[in-house]
Amino acid sequence: MERRRFRVSGVVQGVGFRPFVYGLATRHGLTGFVLNDGQGVVLEAEGEARVLDRLAADLVAEAPPLARVESVIAEAMDVAGDSTFRIAESGAEAGTALIPPDIATCDDCLRELFDPGDRRYRYPFVNCTQCGPRFTIVTAVPYDRRNTTMAEFDLCRDCRSEYEDPSDRRFHAEPVACPACGPTLALETASNTVLLAEEAVGGAIAALREGRIVAVKGLGGYHLACDTANEDAVARLRARKHREEKPFAVMTVDPRLLATVTDEEERLLRSPPRPIVLVERVLEARVAPSVAPETRWLGLMLPYTPLHHLLLADFGGALLMTSGNRSDEPIAHDDEDARERLAGIADAFLRHDRRIHRRCEDSVVRAPFTIRRSRGHVPSALPLPDRASRPIVAAGAELKSTFCVARDEHAFVSPHLGDLDTEAAYRAFASDLDLYLDMLGVRPELIAHDLHPEYLATKWALEQEVELIGVQHHHAHAAGCLAEHGERGPALALVFDGTGYGTDGTLWGGELLRCDLDSYERLAHLEPIPLPGGEAAIRQPWRTAAVYLERAERPVPFERWPLVRESLKVSAPLSSGMGRLFDAVAAVLGIREEVTYEGQAAIELEQLAGDVQAEPYPWRFGDGAALVRAVFDDHEAGRATPEIAAAFHESIAEGAAAACTEVVEPRIVVLSGGTFQNLRLLASMRRRLEQEGFSVLSHRLVPPNDGGISYGQAVVAAARDSPKSRSASFAAA
Ligand code: ZN
Ligand code: ZN
Ligand code: FE
């Protein structure tokens, strides 16, 4: 007879791990106990040595599907003579336990939801150990009901007996609830009537059918919902939300009615995080024009909470579901805040009394990479090639803001916060960061930040009384891509994006770097051009086009140019951004002279190019004006615009690949930056580089856009702060 203590760490709380251990120990005839503590799961078991060995192996081999066991450490104990195996009270200390992400409603719960004989029939908060809210309701670790926003609801007798029955699916399912004891749904209309439970669902469906906009409280915040097929409703939502043309997402149970969906896209749509997946719409899709103007791409997602399932089933069609906010602000998740901020937008509020502790927006994917890593993924850890020898906070960039907290060998990137250029977003950044630090039980000892002095995240960093590390924007992009593949470099990196602050005070963004996690060297870049009016040039691509055309010694066809040209003398930051070159070409081809959201011109240029075959223009990487000249001349000569757009894409890929080939070493190329959300460019770039014998790394887990910057900053800071790197710099000194 022996007794051993096992410490299991990883994602082992909120995934049915204790019931799993209980079942395992009972099956093996062992006695002892299991509990959650601040570090994960601890169990002590007594029995024969060979049975204890089996238990140790099974803990890893048979772990529940949502668990991620990182280590099991065993330790011999004195035999205590327990007579049973039990689930003990959780330890109280805060610590390093990993909280799982929110998980879409499982099939078992769905069956109950639509089974008239079940006591949870049509109950919008049904969940179990395999599904339901986690990250968004956890107020502290260890993950236990008293540390969630469900603590306010006392379990009824039926729920308690399920919760305490080791053979039940809801054994220790912390958010367990039923109509008798759990949260209640309520619909509040403009006339201030409040309908409850079934009447609330009925009222919401009626409102949606009438073309009204309903704010719906979800997992990580409020959505604004309306009938996807009703142009009036969608146009009204656009006007009220101040969102001109940026596409809205659509929730549906039948994606193939709306889009051609590849097998990989289908798999992503059904994956547990249930992200929004960008798919190509079918022509006959019943979707109002204002849902996604000027684009063939449609963001679709499947329902992921019981409430969504009820709404879609009762409505009987697709529902537009967009974040409850004004354009690009953080999503509203607090009930009071939502009522205030969405008052002028929503006609009714479908809410409930389960508090959302942390905001979390929907994730967005464009196969094969992620555009927004948020709900369903956070707070899962990303790898850190060099472990953080002390806690690091990386403040991130400005657009599509995230922050990152690094601890030991893990990087925890925050949910998507929105654009950090508003007061609301800045407050969200500060408060969400505090919640994250509490969850992880750390205080920052090192803060990494972008070099851009005007980013609010940089300003925040400079105000903290903590050691700072400035990380160049494009180095952060490249390092993040290396690190998510577990690589350290050295590598070449093509980093193409709109803007990022360079060390010479100009805006970079068409970069060929040689880098590792620690440092970088700028080998080549697009020739910088002045942006007439700065920010105005980003909103009005024709301004950039005019500058390029003058450089190319071609006539400028834009009427306002003579006037705007004057701004070159006043405000004209220099930019080598690839995004600006895409802008210029879109304007020259007459596709888009002004944009209403970031990246719009490039998206429409990619769409125009489609799969059209075209040879690249002879082009040496760097000289943007030469490419604009070629495009202009072809356009004048009457060549079809899709062919010109295709030739432009191929030229960038060919020219950049040739620039890598000239450098020769190292033989690995990283592709990062927002421009690589362009599938055609990404594919062509990869093909050409692989033909030249390079191995190519592009993003999968972390967005290529600025949502990935905080992770890259954390990676660089950890590398520079590692003992190895510090001793190297002493040696150099
Ligand atoms: Zn379930
Ligand atoms: Zn109950
Ligand atoms: Fe960037």
XYZ file of C-alpha atoms and ligand atoms in Angstrom:
736
model
C 0.000 0.000 0.000
C 1.312 3.463 -1.014
C 0.007 7.016 -1.054
C 0.990 9.576 -3.701
C 0.221 13.185 -4.294
C -0.164 14.275 -7.935
C -0.036 17.888 -9.025
C -1.629 18.346 -12.472
C -1.120 21.649 -14.275
C -2.363 23.095 -17.570
C -5.978 23.760 -18.555
C -7.514 21.465 -15.939
C -10.180 23.621 -14.307
C -13.641 24.160 -15.752
C -13.264 21.205 -18.110
C -14.651 18.377 -15.958
C -11.251 17.297 -14.660
C -12.157 16.578 -11.029
C -15.129 14.358 -11.981
C -12.824 12.627 -14.452
C -10.247 11.980 -11.711
C -13.008 10.824 -9.383
C -14.224 8.321 -11.972
C -10.709 7.107 -12.671
C -9.778 6.657 -9.002
C -13.033 4.890 -8.198
C -12.598 2.568 -11.181
C -9.114 1.657 -9.984
C -10.384 1.105 -6.421
C -8.187 3.887 -5.014
C -9.020 6.093 -2.035
C -8.068 9.690 -1.316
C -9.257 13.040 -2.705
C -8.987 15.554 -5.556
C -9.321 19.329 -5.455
C -8.733 22.499 -7.444
C -6.202 24.933 -6.110
C -4.548 28.078 -7.386
C -2.074 26.090 -9.486
C -4.414 23.525 -11.037
C -5.613 20.153 -9.763
C -4.137 18.273 -6.802
C -5.004 14.703 -5.946
C -3.853 12.234 -3.363
C -4.476 8.560 -3.915
C -3.796 5.425 -1.922
C -3.487 1.892 -3.292
C -1.012 -0.560 -4.781
C 2.036 0.929 -6.495
C 1.255 -0.515 -9.926
C -2.306 0.845 -9.769
C -0.964 4.269 -8.850
C 1.359 4.054 -11.874
C -1.660 3.291 -14.049
C -3.513 6.247 -12.573
C -0.618 8.574 -13.402
C -0.582 7.417 -17.023
C -4.378 7.633 -17.393
C -4.426 11.200 -16.053
C -2.741 12.250 -19.281
C -3.941 9.618 -21.740
C -7.650 9.804 -20.906
C -8.010 13.474 -19.942
C -11.362 15.084 -20.939
C -11.485 16.616 -24.445
C -11.364 20.247 -23.317
C -8.446 19.733 -20.914
C -4.801 20.405 -21.751
C -2.488 18.654 -19.307
C 0.933 20.275 -19.281
C 2.548 18.312 -16.467
C 1.877 15.731 -13.763
C 4.285 15.768 -10.835
C 4.078 12.886 -8.341
C 5.339 12.849 -4.780
C 5.309 10.052 -2.167
C 3.215 10.628 0.981
C 2.573 8.791 4.231
C -0.369 6.401 4.043
C -3.403 8.044 5.678
C -5.932 5.223 5.491
C -8.784 6.979 3.625
C -11.825 4.776 3.098
C -13.330 6.583 0.083
C -12.307 8.806 -2.815
C -13.892 12.254 -2.675
C -13.868 15.681 -4.285
C -12.585 18.022 -1.601
C -13.120 21.744 -1.042
C -10.980 23.920 -3.346
C -7.848 25.488 -1.947
C -8.257 29.208 -1.388
C -5.037 30.778 -2.633
C -4.883 32.699 -5.886
C -2.273 31.494 -8.301
C -1.338 30.173 -11.665
C -4.250 27.895 -12.613
C -5.286 28.341 -16.227
C -8.889 29.317 -16.911
C -10.429 27.725 -19.998
C -12.096 29.767 -22.737
C -15.877 29.948 -23.160
C -17.210 26.905 -24.959
C -20.127 26.618 -27.410
C -23.226 24.669 -26.297
C -22.563 20.922 -26.604
C -24.817 18.420 -28.387
C -26.109 16.886 -25.139
C -27.232 20.272 -23.849
C -28.760 21.131 -27.240
C -30.839 17.969 -27.131
C -32.184 18.965 -23.718
C -32.854 22.511 -24.924
C -35.242 21.233 -27.599
C -36.714 18.266 -25.678
C -40.215 19.179 -24.395
C -39.893 16.473 -21.741
C -36.693 17.875 -20.244
C -36.786 20.148 -17.213
C -34.483 22.549 -19.061
C -36.653 22.629 -22.200
C -36.038 26.014 -23.854
C -34.002 27.247 -20.910
C -31.500 29.758 -22.369
C -28.762 29.037 -19.790
C -28.392 25.275 -20.074
C -24.742 24.116 -19.791
C -22.626 21.279 -18.447
C -18.985 20.300 -17.768
C -18.414 20.157 -21.537
C -19.848 23.540 -22.498
C -20.894 26.991 -21.390
C -19.370 30.215 -20.124
C -15.957 30.103 -18.419
C -13.508 32.977 -19.007
C -16.261 35.594 -19.145
C -17.802 34.655 -15.771
C -14.700 33.792 -13.736
C -13.938 36.364 -11.055
C -10.987 34.561 -9.421
C -9.028 31.316 -9.447
C -9.403 28.491 -8.589
C -12.321 27.917 -10.941
C -15.165 27.185 -8.572
C -18.792 28.339 -8.500
C -18.095 30.810 -5.699
C -15.440 32.415 -7.945
C -17.849 33.011 -10.828
C -20.739 35.393 -11.441
C -23.011 32.343 -10.840
C -22.184 32.608 -7.121
C -25.266 34.862 -6.781
C -27.600 31.984 -7.720
C -28.288 29.301 -5.096
C -28.678 25.840 -6.564
C -32.140 24.297 -6.310
C -32.453 20.717 -4.999
C -32.535 19.154 -8.473
C -29.503 21.079 -9.703
C -27.617 20.394 -6.479
C -28.152 16.661 -6.756
C -26.805 16.724 -10.348
C -23.886 18.876 -9.217
C -23.011 16.432 -6.435
C -23.619 13.180 -8.320
C -20.327 11.796 -9.673
C -22.167 9.857 -12.369
C -23.959 12.976 -13.672
C -22.812 15.056 -16.646
C -23.238 18.133 -14.449
C -21.076 16.841 -11.598
C -19.239 20.015 -10.581
C -20.354 21.946 -13.672
C -19.855 25.347 -12.029
C -22.364 27.455 -14.055
C -25.101 24.776 -13.750
C -28.594 26.292 -13.640
C -32.241 25.608 -14.407
C -35.443 27.664 -14.711
C -36.087 27.183 -10.982
C -32.777 28.506 -9.702
C -30.755 30.114 -12.499
C -30.689 33.377 -14.431
C -33.829 34.752 -16.065
C -34.170 36.203 -19.526
C -35.899 39.593 -19.860
C -36.904 41.775 -22.806
C -37.052 45.488 -22.245
C -38.763 47.482 -24.972
C -38.654 51.165 -25.811
C -41.937 51.699 -23.963
C -40.245 50.264 -20.847
C -42.368 47.136 -20.682
C -40.438 44.153 -19.402
C -41.281 40.639 -20.571
C -39.762 37.604 -18.867
C -38.540 34.158 -19.947
C -40.618 32.668 -22.824
C -42.428 35.961 -23.340
C -39.093 37.690 -23.698
C -38.064 35.323 -26.493
C -41.454 35.764 -28.175
C -41.230 39.547 -27.880
C -37.726 39.600 -29.322
C -38.742 37.435 -32.275
C -41.718 39.693 -32.988
C -39.492 42.774 -32.860
C -36.940 41.209 -35.205
C -39.685 40.247 -37.661
C -40.908 43.851 -37.629
C -37.434 44.966 -38.675
C -36.353 46.275 -35.290
C -32.882 46.214 -33.827
C -32.541 44.120 -30.686
C -29.544 44.236 -28.347
C -28.882 40.652 -27.246
C -26.737 39.861 -24.222
C -24.346 37.072 -25.164
C -21.276 35.463 -23.605
C -18.735 38.256 -23.742
C -20.947 41.252 -24.351
C -23.972 42.555 -26.212
C -24.676 41.958 -29.867
C -26.930 44.128 -31.984
C -29.239 41.854 -33.961
C -31.632 42.370 -36.840
C -33.140 40.518 -39.789
C -30.336 39.853 -42.299
C -32.774 39.943 -45.199
C -34.399 43.270 -44.265
C -32.542 46.088 -46.050
C -34.380 48.809 -44.123
C -33.392 47.321 -40.787
C -29.760 46.779 -41.783
C -29.435 50.279 -43.242
C -30.937 51.764 -40.073
C -28.433 49.808 -37.966
C -25.575 51.143 -40.111
C -26.747 54.701 -39.725
C -27.259 54.411 -35.969
C -23.981 52.614 -35.352
C -22.053 55.074 -37.571
C -20.619 52.188 -39.499
C -20.567 53.109 -43.165
C -19.481 50.062 -45.168
C -17.478 47.658 -43.023
C -19.221 44.274 -43.369
C -21.504 42.925 -40.614
C -21.381 39.325 -39.381
C -24.305 36.961 -39.829
C -25.401 34.124 -37.540
C -27.016 31.151 -39.216
C -27.624 27.456 -38.677
C -27.264 26.773 -42.387
C -24.128 28.459 -43.795
C -24.430 26.711 -47.165
C -27.598 28.663 -47.953
C -25.525 31.835 -47.895
C -22.031 30.899 -48.998
C -19.816 28.348 -50.671
C -18.132 26.732 -47.720
C -14.999 24.610 -48.107
C -14.365 21.642 -45.838
C -11.788 23.600 -43.893
C -14.206 26.515 -43.458
C -16.931 24.112 -42.327
C -14.538 22.625 -39.758
C -13.658 26.122 -38.495
C -17.330 27.142 -38.293
C -18.077 24.074 -36.152
C -14.891 24.212 -34.045
C -15.469 24.797 -30.304
C -14.508 28.509 -30.417
C -17.251 29.042 -33.040
C -15.511 31.991 -34.699
C -16.854 34.259 -37.410
C -15.470 32.717 -40.608
C -15.064 34.801 -43.769
C -16.552 32.835 -46.656
C -17.490 33.636 -50.223
C -21.186 34.320 -50.551
C -23.416 32.686 -53.160
C -25.243 35.007 -55.530
C -28.702 33.822 -54.519
C -28.039 34.401 -50.789
C -30.960 36.165 -49.101
C -28.855 38.914 -47.635
C -29.716 42.611 -47.751
C -27.188 44.663 -49.780
C -26.150 46.724 -46.747
C -24.899 43.678 -44.813
C -21.605 43.592 -46.706
C -21.492 46.265 -49.425
C -18.984 45.949 -52.273
C -17.593 42.622 -51.151
C -18.114 38.972 -52.043
C -16.949 37.937 -48.592
C -19.409 37.337 -45.808
C -18.608 36.770 -42.119
C -20.684 33.817 -40.915
C -20.927 32.147 -37.530
C -23.019 29.411 -36.007
C -25.039 29.943 -32.817
C -22.919 29.256 -29.735
C -25.174 29.902 -26.727
C -28.548 28.280 -25.928
C -30.164 31.704 -26.363
C -28.755 31.983 -29.902
C -30.109 28.521 -30.697
C -33.581 29.506 -29.472
C -33.588 32.786 -31.383
C -32.466 31.233 -34.661
C -34.874 28.311 -34.365
C -37.841 30.591 -33.623
C -36.891 33.280 -36.127
C -36.390 30.724 -38.853
C -33.689 32.571 -40.785
C -30.293 34.165 -40.481
C -29.741 37.042 -38.053
C -27.273 39.832 -38.457
C -25.176 39.907 -35.266
C -22.708 42.684 -34.751
C -20.830 43.825 -31.654
C -22.814 46.087 -29.370
C -20.801 49.262 -29.696
C -20.287 52.299 -31.837
C -17.793 51.597 -34.616
C -14.478 50.149 -33.398
C -15.103 50.865 -29.706
C -14.876 48.025 -27.176
C -17.961 45.823 -26.954
C -20.446 46.729 -24.198
C -20.712 43.973 -21.577
C -21.908 45.682 -18.414
C -25.729 46.033 -18.331
C -25.779 49.699 -17.305
C -23.051 50.631 -19.762
C -24.845 48.778 -22.560
C -28.128 50.525 -21.826
C -26.409 53.879 -21.989
C -24.177 53.299 -25.009
C -26.697 51.368 -27.102
C -29.746 53.468 -26.193
C -29.819 55.296 -29.519
C -29.115 52.145 -31.522
C -31.254 49.299 -30.158
C -35.064 49.310 -30.121
C -35.188 46.640 -27.420
C -32.829 44.865 -25.019
C -32.848 41.116 -24.540
C -30.872 40.739 -21.333
C -30.465 38.488 -18.331
C -29.116 38.575 -14.799
C -25.979 36.473 -15.207
C -23.259 39.100 -14.975
C -20.480 39.183 -17.596
C -17.274 39.705 -15.647
C -14.925 40.125 -18.623
C -15.767 41.453 -22.056
C -14.839 39.216 -24.977
C -15.607 39.838 -28.641
C -16.190 37.177 -31.268
C -13.129 35.709 -32.946
C -12.709 36.116 -36.717
C -10.981 33.694 -39.068
C -10.091 33.789 -42.735
C -8.771 30.322 -43.468
C -5.921 29.509 -42.942
C -5.214 32.303 -40.473
C -6.963 34.160 -37.721
C -7.915 37.828 -38.102
C -9.114 38.297 -34.542
C -8.172 35.929 -31.724
C -10.769 36.416 -29.021
C -13.792 34.446 -27.722
C -13.162 30.699 -27.583
C -9.390 31.221 -27.618
C -8.658 33.577 -24.766
C -7.278 33.118 -22.198
C -5.469 30.071 -23.657
C -1.725 30.529 -23.511
C 0.541 30.979 -26.518
C 4.122 29.691 -26.429
C 7.081 31.842 -25.416
C 10.326 30.512 -26.927
C 12.361 32.296 -24.240
C 10.622 32.078 -20.900
C 9.774 35.300 -19.089
C 12.175 35.446 -16.164
C 9.872 38.048 -14.607
C 6.261 39.047 -15.409
C 5.949 41.131 -18.591
C 3.089 43.259 -19.853
C 3.118 44.141 -23.557
C 0.916 47.144 -24.304
C 0.250 46.409 -27.990
C -0.492 48.828 -30.825
C -3.397 51.172 -31.555
C -5.795 49.607 -34.070
C -7.352 46.201 -33.269
C -5.736 46.605 -29.895
C -4.789 43.747 -27.576
C -2.379 43.533 -24.675
C -0.353 40.534 -23.577
C 0.768 39.300 -20.171
C 3.753 36.938 -20.154
C 4.542 34.703 -17.221
C 7.075 31.835 -17.208
C 6.745 30.029 -20.551
C 3.273 31.343 -21.349
C 1.981 34.409 -23.166
C -1.632 35.367 -22.451
C -3.002 37.681 -25.116
C -6.141 39.643 -24.213
C -9.388 39.554 -26.155
C -9.785 42.063 -28.975
C -10.351 45.524 -27.480
C -11.151 47.609 -30.555
C -9.283 50.679 -31.737
C -7.455 52.322 -28.891
C -8.003 55.880 -30.073
C -11.074 56.701 -28.005
C -11.569 57.476 -24.346
C -13.870 54.432 -23.979
C -11.258 52.113 -25.437
C -8.512 53.487 -23.248
C -10.617 52.923 -20.113
C -11.361 49.384 -21.294
C -7.644 48.764 -21.828
C -6.770 49.813 -18.282
C -9.625 47.962 -16.575
C -9.296 44.759 -18.631
C -5.553 44.694 -17.975
C -6.185 44.866 -14.230
C -8.613 41.946 -14.487
C -6.033 39.945 -16.420
C -3.267 40.627 -13.940
C -5.575 39.551 -11.097
C -6.523 36.375 -12.931
C -2.882 35.507 -13.505
C -1.774 36.657 -10.072
C 1.098 38.830 -11.286
C 2.305 42.443 -11.246
C 4.338 43.603 -14.259
C 8.055 43.973 -13.698
C 8.815 44.795 -17.307
C 6.625 46.623 -19.835
C 7.075 46.318 -23.590
C 5.637 49.010 -25.855
C 5.503 50.265 -29.439
C 7.820 53.115 -30.430
C 4.954 55.294 -31.699
C 4.822 58.194 -29.229
C 1.172 58.979 -30.042
C -0.284 55.511 -29.374
C -2.343 55.617 -26.181
C -0.865 52.216 -25.266
C 2.645 53.715 -25.496
C 1.602 56.696 -23.408
C 0.153 54.329 -20.830
C 3.431 52.369 -20.719
C 5.536 55.503 -20.261
C 3.423 56.492 -17.256
C 4.074 53.235 -15.375
C 6.914 53.145 -12.905
C 8.256 49.883 -14.249
C 11.282 49.063 -16.415
C 10.454 49.587 -20.115
C 11.450 47.938 -23.381
C 10.542 49.688 -26.650
C 9.926 47.247 -29.497
C 9.873 48.369 -33.114
C 6.459 47.638 -34.663
C 7.582 45.432 -37.560
C 10.093 43.557 -35.446
C 7.162 42.721 -33.140
C 5.124 41.466 -36.134
C 7.984 39.223 -37.297
C 8.944 37.959 -33.833
C 5.325 37.018 -33.128
C 5.200 34.936 -36.294
C 8.495 33.180 -35.459
C 7.399 32.505 -31.893
C 3.997 31.047 -32.694
C 5.870 28.419 -34.722
C 8.272 27.855 -31.818
C 11.154 29.357 -33.838
C 13.818 31.795 -32.693
C 15.365 32.777 -36.022
C 17.520 34.157 -37.443
C 15.169 34.580 -40.373
C 14.331 37.010 -43.115
C 11.016 38.754 -42.591
C 8.753 40.437 -45.117
C 6.555 42.676 -42.997
C 3.939 44.521 -45.011
C 1.315 46.695 -43.357
C -0.236 50.153 -43.358
C 1.830 52.032 -40.840
C 4.202 51.401 -37.981
C 6.634 53.754 -36.347
C 10.227 53.367 -37.501
C 13.389 54.168 -35.569
C 14.065 57.123 -37.898
C 10.729 58.777 -37.030
C 9.154 57.936 -40.399
C 6.321 55.462 -40.901
C 7.494 52.026 -42.032
C 5.492 49.178 -43.463
C 7.083 47.750 -46.627
C 9.966 46.020 -44.898
C 12.486 43.288 -45.537
C 14.163 42.568 -42.192
C 16.721 40.088 -40.981
C 15.823 39.263 -37.401
C 15.701 36.935 -34.481
C 13.624 37.335 -31.337
C 16.150 39.714 -29.842
C 17.075 42.115 -32.599
C 16.590 43.008 -36.252
C 18.263 44.724 -39.143
C 16.415 46.633 -41.885
C 17.712 45.229 -45.185
C 15.350 46.806 -47.718
C 12.089 48.693 -47.821
C 9.718 50.555 -50.095
C 10.999 54.023 -50.893
C 9.283 56.445 -48.533
C 6.772 58.920 -49.953
C 5.150 61.895 -48.229
C 1.514 61.401 -47.201
C -0.274 64.672 -47.962
C -2.264 65.589 -44.858
C -1.082 62.538 -42.847
C -4.186 60.758 -41.514
C -6.282 62.340 -44.278
C -4.201 60.477 -46.854
C -5.044 57.190 -45.127
C -8.763 57.955 -45.424
C -8.345 59.222 -48.987
C -6.137 56.867 -51.012
C -6.306 59.220 -54.013
C -3.904 61.572 -52.182
C -1.252 58.856 -52.027
C -1.994 57.948 -55.633
C -1.347 61.574 -56.632
C 2.083 61.597 -54.944
C 3.040 58.322 -56.603
C 1.814 59.533 -60.003
C 3.917 62.702 -59.768
C 6.952 60.593 -58.907
C 6.132 58.339 -61.845
C 5.968 61.429 -64.087
C 2.377 60.770 -65.018
C -0.577 63.190 -65.022
C -2.643 63.380 -61.829
C -6.349 63.001 -62.683
C -7.772 64.068 -59.290
C -9.483 67.457 -59.291
C -8.700 68.365 -55.702
C -4.973 67.702 -56.079
C -3.740 71.270 -56.747
C -5.306 72.373 -53.457
C -4.290 69.331 -51.428
C -0.779 69.451 -52.862
C -0.215 72.495 -50.639
C -0.489 70.241 -47.559
C 2.792 68.608 -48.573
C 4.463 71.744 -47.216
C 2.676 71.544 -43.854
C 1.818 68.009 -42.866
C 3.321 65.159 -44.834
C 4.850 62.314 -42.788
C 7.073 59.982 -44.791
C 5.743 56.460 -45.260
C 7.139 53.265 -46.713
C 3.897 51.395 -45.974
C 2.833 48.625 -48.354
C -0.790 49.410 -47.469
C -0.317 52.866 -48.991
C 0.974 51.378 -52.251
C -2.141 49.157 -52.434
C -4.234 52.273 -51.728
C -2.562 54.177 -54.548
C -3.105 51.416 -57.092
C -6.772 51.050 -56.055
C -7.255 54.787 -56.610
C -5.426 54.816 -59.970
C -7.644 51.966 -61.168
C -10.711 53.945 -60.074
C -11.844 51.292 -57.580
C -11.729 53.442 -54.499
C -10.632 57.014 -53.921
C -11.824 57.200 -50.312
C -12.187 54.479 -47.688
C -14.575 54.141 -44.768
C -12.651 51.461 -42.867
C -9.044 50.316 -42.505
C -7.818 48.155 -45.366
C -10.902 48.667 -47.545
C -9.003 49.661 -50.724
C -6.641 46.677 -50.449
C -9.558 44.284 -49.838
C -11.351 45.520 -52.953
C -8.159 45.347 -55.010
C -7.617 41.728 -53.964
C -11.232 40.938 -54.815
C -10.848 42.556 -58.242
C -7.749 40.470 -58.969
C -9.612 37.291 -57.975
C -8.028 34.253 -59.651
C -7.158 36.149 -62.835
C -3.817 35.027 -64.298
C -1.275 37.723 -65.101
C 2.479 38.028 -65.468
C 4.248 40.326 -63.016
C 5.606 43.657 -64.217
C 9.400 43.698 -64.214
C 9.956 45.302 -60.828
C 12.742 45.759 -58.353
C 11.498 45.682 -54.735
C 11.476 49.183 -53.285
C 10.482 51.443 -56.147
C 6.742 51.896 -55.610
C 6.469 54.668 -58.215
C 7.706 52.320 -60.960
C 4.827 49.935 -60.196
C 2.275 52.739 -60.139
C 3.619 53.881 -63.527
C 3.181 50.409 -65.008
C -0.354 50.188 -63.614
C -1.257 53.664 -64.895
C 0.096 53.005 -68.394
C -1.757 49.672 -68.692
C -4.949 51.344 -67.494
C -4.552 54.158 -70.054
C -3.972 51.556 -72.737
C -7.332 50.030 -71.869
C -6.180 46.754 -70.316
C -8.913 45.123 -68.158
C -8.657 46.249 -64.520
C -8.828 42.692 -63.039
C -5.752 41.789 -65.098
C -3.902 44.894 -63.926
C -4.826 44.197 -60.299
C -3.595 40.618 -60.717
C -0.332 41.758 -62.322
C 0.193 44.194 -59.456
C -0.188 41.421 -56.837
C 2.208 39.171 -58.749
C 4.755 41.978 -59.075
C 4.880 42.551 -55.327
C 5.321 38.828 -54.707
C 7.939 38.403 -57.435
C 9.886 41.537 -56.475
C 9.900 40.709 -52.762
C 10.929 37.092 -53.411
C 13.800 38.325 -55.599
C 14.918 40.666 -52.807
C 15.072 37.686 -50.411
C 17.008 35.650 -52.952
C 19.615 38.409 -53.244
C 20.184 38.319 -49.482
C 20.715 34.526 -49.683
C 20.874 33.766 -45.916
C 19.070 32.719 -43.756
C 16.863 30.328 -45.725
C 13.727 30.951 -43.756
C 11.257 33.777 -44.480
C 8.558 35.043 -42.153
C 5.478 36.769 -43.647
C 3.673 39.167 -41.342
C 1.768 42.435 -41.172
C -1.827 43.328 -42.021
C -1.206 43.245 -45.792
C -0.792 39.458 -45.490
C -4.495 39.123 -44.752
C -4.557 39.220 -48.554
C -4.926 35.552 -49.558
C -3.760 36.055 -53.121
C -0.592 37.862 -52.074
C 0.081 35.340 -49.310
C -0.287 32.352 -51.645
C 1.797 33.860 -54.446
C 4.502 35.025 -52.041
C 4.716 31.579 -50.462
C 4.857 29.789 -53.817
C 7.615 32.005 -55.192
C 9.732 31.814 -52.046
C 9.376 28.039 -51.821
C 10.417 27.754 -55.466
C 13.577 29.592 -54.482
C 14.170 27.033 -51.739
C 13.136 29.117 -48.723
C 10.982 27.708 -45.976
C 8.125 30.093 -45.310
C 6.348 30.832 -42.032
C 3.047 32.685 -41.941
C 0.585 33.262 -39.115
C -2.015 30.772 -37.972
C -2.770 31.337 -34.274
C -1.956 35.017 -34.009
C -3.378 37.634 -36.379
C -0.986 39.044 -39.013
C -2.552 42.455 -38.279
C -1.886 44.706 -35.287
C -3.954 42.425 -33.034
C -0.791 40.299 -32.977
C 1.592 43.083 -31.975
C 1.278 42.653 -28.193
C 2.308 39.005 -28.458
C 5.340 39.919 -30.588
C 6.345 42.617 -28.108
C 6.150 40.124 -25.231
C 8.252 37.627 -27.188
C 10.945 40.230 -27.904
C 10.949 41.512 -24.320
C 11.283 37.980 -22.919
C 14.149 37.237 -25.321
C 16.014 40.451 -24.480
C 15.430 39.919 -20.777
C 16.592 36.302 -20.743
C 19.803 35.649 -18.746
C 21.467 34.340 -21.926
C 20.814 37.552 -23.820
C 21.832 39.753 -20.901
C 25.174 37.991 -20.528
C 25.733 38.322 -24.293
C 25.306 42.082 -24.111
C 27.721 42.284 -21.161
C 30.248 40.373 -23.226
C 29.743 42.795 -26.121
C 30.217 45.770 -23.806
Zn -23.211 20.856 -22.427
Zn -31.935 24.499 -10.581
Fe 1.207 46.678 -38.195
